[in-house]
Amino acid sequence: MGLMRVLVTRPEPDARGEADALRARGYEPVLAPLLEIEFLKGVPLDLDGAQAVVITSRNALRALADHPQREEVAALPLFAVGEATAWAGRQFGFSEVTIGPGTGAGLPPIIRREVHPEKGPLVHIGAEKVAFDLQGALEEDGFELRRVVLYRSHPVEILPDAVVADLASGEISRVLLLSPRTARTFARLAQHHGVVTETKDLVCYCLSKAIAEAVAPLGFTVRVPQHAREEDLLALLDSDASSS
């Protein structure tokens, strides 16, 4: 019996890191990134008077790598969406880092506890489209949140033929979905390629309930870890694999 084949859907370069983690655990990863990242150049960071920075994706840190305001932004306190982003933030140069629970929706209570609106605006550096309206949630409490868009993500239009065939045949039996937009793209492509009715036993491992909601209507089995962390998602995959 061959290794369990797991579809990796996140954008590069994170797809390669996730694939390495899967191989180390004894799985066979199949890479099919569903979003392509476009970094935007020459965007000012709007840091005047800011008391802290909010970052909800490692891609935002990649976009900042050669930004002319790199040192200025790294001098501010950072609110990071989760542990992986916090680690990348420290590597980037942030020295004061507060770690969120792994989702954008989990950040407002932490921000409210740690800082006060009167101390100045917050700057959210990230993508053109966001999974959670952080700005709306914080503005209700009197915060000013400036959004700085440093990258866009573009959904792919088709799945590779080999991936479609392996999904339909059951050769690929597990898929990892780490963002709502990726999950929506996977749902759309699964329908487009006609694999929904053929794929009876596919299990979608979703980082959060919001992600699961994008694929559950198609009838796929969905699994969500208790905490929105990639290591917990992989541990859930391990637990299911050992009991099957």
CSV table of N, CA and C in Angstrom, one decimal, residues 24-88:
chain,number,residue,atom,x,y,z
A,24,ALA,N,7.9,14.6,5.9
A,24,ALA,CA,8.5,14.2,7.2
A,24,ALA,C,7.6,13.4,8.1
A,25,ARG,N,6.3,13.5,7.8
A,25,ARG,CA,5.3,12.8,8.6
A,25,ARG,C,4.9,11.5,7.9
A,26,GLY,N,5.4,11.2,6.7
A,26,GLY,CA,5.1,10.0,6.0
A,26,GLY,C,4.0,10.0,5.0
A,27,TYR,N,3.7,11.2,4.5
A,27,TYR,CA,2.7,11.4,3.5
A,27,TYR,C,3.3,11.7,2.1
A,28,GLU,N,2.6,11.6,1.1
A,28,GLU,CA,3.0,12.0,-0.2
A,28,GLU,C,2.3,13.3,-0.6
A,29,PRO,N,2.9,14.4,-0.6
A,29,PRO,CA,2.2,15.7,-0.9
A,29,PRO,C,2.1,15.8,-2.4
A,30,VAL,N,1.0,16.4,-2.8
A,30,VAL,CA,0.7,16.7,-4.2
A,30,VAL,C,0.5,18.2,-4.3
A,31,LEU,N,1.3,19.0,-4.9
A,31,LEU,CA,1.3,20.4,-4.9
A,31,LEU,C,0.3,20.9,-6.0
A,32,ALA,N,-0.6,21.7,-5.6
A,32,ALA,CA,-1.5,22.4,-6.6
A,32,ALA,C,-1.9,23.8,-6.0
A,33,PRO,N,-1.0,24.7,-5.9
A,33,PRO,CA,-1.3,26.0,-5.3
A,33,PRO,C,-2.5,26.7,-6.1
A,34,LEU,N,-3.5,27.1,-5.3
A,34,LEU,CA,-4.8,27.6,-5.9
A,34,LEU,C,-4.8,29.2,-6.0
A,35,LEU,N,-3.8,29.8,-5.4
A,35,LEU,CA,-3.7,31.3,-5.4
A,35,LEU,C,-2.3,31.6,-5.9
A,36,GLU,N,-2.2,32.6,-6.8
A,36,GLU,CA,-0.9,33.2,-7.2
A,36,GLU,C,-0.7,34.6,-6.6
A,37,ILE,N,0.4,34.8,-6.0
A,37,ILE,CA,0.6,36.1,-5.3
A,37,ILE,C,1.3,37.1,-6.2
A,38,GLU,N,0.8,38.3,-6.2
A,38,GLU,CA,1.4,39.5,-6.9
A,38,GLU,C,1.8,40.5,-5.9
A,39,PHE,N,3.0,40.8,-5.7
A,39,PHE,CA,3.5,41.8,-4.8
A,39,PHE,C,3.4,43.2,-5.5
A,40,LEU,N,3.0,44.2,-4.7
A,40,LEU,CA,2.9,45.6,-5.3
A,40,LEU,C,4.0,46.4,-4.8
A,41,LYS,N,4.6,47.1,-5.7
A,41,LYS,CA,5.8,48.0,-5.4
A,41,LYS,C,5.4,49.4,-5.3
A,42,GLY,N,6.2,50.1,-4.5
A,42,GLY,CA,6.1,51.6,-4.4
A,42,GLY,C,4.9,52.1,-3.6
A,43,VAL,N,4.4,51.2,-2.7
A,43,VAL,CA,3.2,51.6,-1.9
A,43,VAL,C,3.7,52.2,-0.5
A,44,PRO,N,3.4,53.4,-0.2
A,44,PRO,CA,3.8,54.0,1.1
A,44,PRO,C,3.1,53.3,2.3
A,45,LEU,N,3.8,53.2,3.4
A,45,LEU,CA,3.2,52.4,4.5
A,45,LEU,C,2.3,53.2,5.4
A,46,ASP,N,2.3,54.6,5.3
A,46,ASP,CA,1.3,55.4,6.1
A,46,ASP,C,1.5,55.2,7.6
A,47,LEU,N,2.8,55.4,8.0
A,47,LEU,CA,3.1,55.1,9.4
A,47,LEU,C,3.0,56.3,10.4
A,48,ASP,N,2.7,57.5,9.8
A,48,ASP,CA,2.8,58.7,10.7
A,48,ASP,C,1.9,58.5,11.9
A,49,GLY,N,2.4,58.6,13.1
A,49,GLY,CA,1.7,58.6,14.3
A,49,GLY,C,1.2,57.2,14.7
A,50,ALA,N,1.5,56.2,13.9
A,50,ALA,CA,1.0,54.8,14.2
A,50,ALA,C,1.6,54.3,15.5
A,51,GLN,N,0.8,53.6,16.3
A,51,GLN,CA,1.3,53.0,17.5
A,51,GLN,C,1.7,51.5,17.4
A,52,ALA,N,1.2,50.9,16.3
A,52,ALA,CA,1.5,49.5,16.1
A,52,ALA,C,1.1,49.0,14.7
A,53,VAL,N,1.6,47.9,14.3
A,53,VAL,CA,1.4,47.3,13.0
A,53,VAL,C,0.6,45.9,13.2
A,54,VAL,N,-0.3,45.7,12.4
A,54,VAL,CA,-1.0,44.4,12.4
A,54,VAL,C,-0.7,43.6,11.1
A,55,ILE,N,-0.3,42.4,11.2
A,55,ILE,CA,0.0,41.6,10.0
A,55,ILE,C,-0.6,40.2,10.1
A,56,THR,N,-1.4,39.9,9.1
A,56,THR,CA,-2.2,38.7,9.2
A,56,THR,C,-1.8,37.6,8.1
A,57,SER,N,-0.6,37.8,7.6
A,57,SER,CA,-0.1,36.9,6.6
A,57,SER,C,1.4,37.0,6.4
A,58,ARG,N,2.1,35.9,6.3
A,58,ARG,CA,3.6,35.9,6.0
A,58,ARG,C,3.9,36.6,4.7
A,59,ASN,N,2.9,36.6,3.8
A,59,ASN,CA,3.2,37.2,2.5
A,59,ASN,C,3.3,38.7,2.7
A,60,ALA,N,2.7,39.3,3.7
A,60,ALA,CA,2.9,40.8,3.9
A,60,ALA,C,4.3,41.0,4.3
A,61,LEU,N,4.9,40.1,5.1
A,61,LEU,CA,6.3,40.3,5.5
A,61,LEU,C,7.2,40.1,4.3
A,62,ARG,N,6.9,39.2,3.4
A,62,ARG,CA,7.7,39.0,2.2
A,62,ARG,C,7.6,40.3,1.3
A,63,ALA,N,6.4,40.9,1.3
A,63,ALA,CA,6.3,42.1,0.5
A,63,ALA,C,7.1,43.3,1.1
A,64,LEU,N,7.3,43.2,2.4
A,64,LEU,CA,8.0,44.3,3.1
A,64,LEU,C,9.6,44.1,3.0
A,65,ALA,N,10.0,43.0,2.5
A,65,ALA,CA,11.4,42.6,2.6
A,65,ALA,C,12.4,43.7,2.0
A,66,ASP,N,12.0,44.3,0.8
A,66,ASP,CA,12.9,45.3,0.2
A,66,ASP,C,12.2,46.7,0.2
A,67,HIS,N,11.2,46.9,1.1
A,67,HIS,CA,10.5,48.2,1.2
A,67,HIS,C,11.5,49.2,1.8
A,68,PRO,N,11.4,50.4,1.2
A,68,PRO,CA,12.3,51.5,1.8
A,68,PRO,C,12.0,51.9,3.2
A,69,GLN,N,10.8,51.6,3.7
A,69,GLN,CA,10.4,51.9,5.1
A,69,GLN,C,10.6,50.7,6.0
A,70,ARG,N,11.4,49.7,5.6
A,70,ARG,CA,11.5,48.5,6.3
A,70,ARG,C,11.9,48.7,7.8
A,71,GLU,N,13.0,49.5,8.0
A,71,GLU,CA,13.5,49.8,9.4
A,71,GLU,C,12.5,50.5,10.2
A,72,GLU,N,11.8,51.5,9.6
A,72,GLU,CA,10.8,52.3,10.3
A,72,GLU,C,9.6,51.4,10.8
A,73,VAL,N,9.2,50.5,9.9
A,73,VAL,CA,8.0,49.7,10.3
A,73,VAL,C,8.4,48.6,11.4
A,74,ALA,N,9.7,48.1,11.3
A,74,ALA,CA,10.1,47.1,12.2
A,74,ALA,C,10.3,47.6,13.6
A,75,ALA,N,10.4,49.0,13.7
A,75,ALA,CA,10.6,49.6,15.0
A,75,ALA,C,9.3,49.7,15.8
A,76,LEU,N,8.2,49.4,15.2
A,76,LEU,CA,6.9,49.5,15.8
A,76,LEU,C,6.5,48.1,16.5
A,77,PRO,N,5.7,48.1,17.5
A,77,PRO,CA,5.1,46.8,18.0
A,77,PRO,C,4.3,46.1,16.9
A,78,LEU,N,4.3,44.8,16.9
A,78,LEU,CA,3.6,44.0,15.9
A,78,LEU,C,2.6,43.1,16.5
A,79,PHE,N,1.4,43.2,16.0
A,79,PHE,CA,0.4,42.2,16.3
A,79,PHE,C,0.3,41.2,15.1
A,80,ALA,N,0.7,39.9,15.4
A,80,ALA,CA,0.8,38.9,14.4
A,80,ALA,C,-0.4,37.9,14.5
A,81,VAL,N,-1.0,37.5,13.4
A,81,VAL,CA,-2.2,36.7,13.4
A,81,VAL,C,-2.0,35.4,14.2
A,82,GLY,N,-0.8,34.8,14.1
A,82,GLY,CA,-0.5,33.5,14.7
A,82,GLY,C,0.9,33.3,14.9
A,83,GLU,N,1.3,32.1,15.4
A,83,GLU,CA,2.7,31.8,15.8
A,83,GLU,C,3.6,31.8,14.6
A,84,ALA,N,3.2,31.3,13.4
A,84,ALA,CA,4.1,31.3,12.3
A,84,ALA,C,4.4,32.7,11.8
A,85,THR,N,3.4,33.5,11.7
A,85,THR,CA,3.6,34.9,11.3
A,85,THR,C,4.4,35.7,12.3
A,86,ALA,N,4.2,35.4,13.6
A,86,ALA,CA,5.0,36.0,14.7
A,86,ALA,C,6.5,35.6,14.5
A,87,TRP,N,6.7,34.4,14.3
A,87,TRP,CA,8.1,33.9,14.1
A,87,TRP,C,8.8,34.6,12.9
A,88,ALA,N,8.0,34.7,11.8
A,88,ALA,CA,8.5,35.4,10.6
A,88,ALA,C,8.7,36.9,10.9
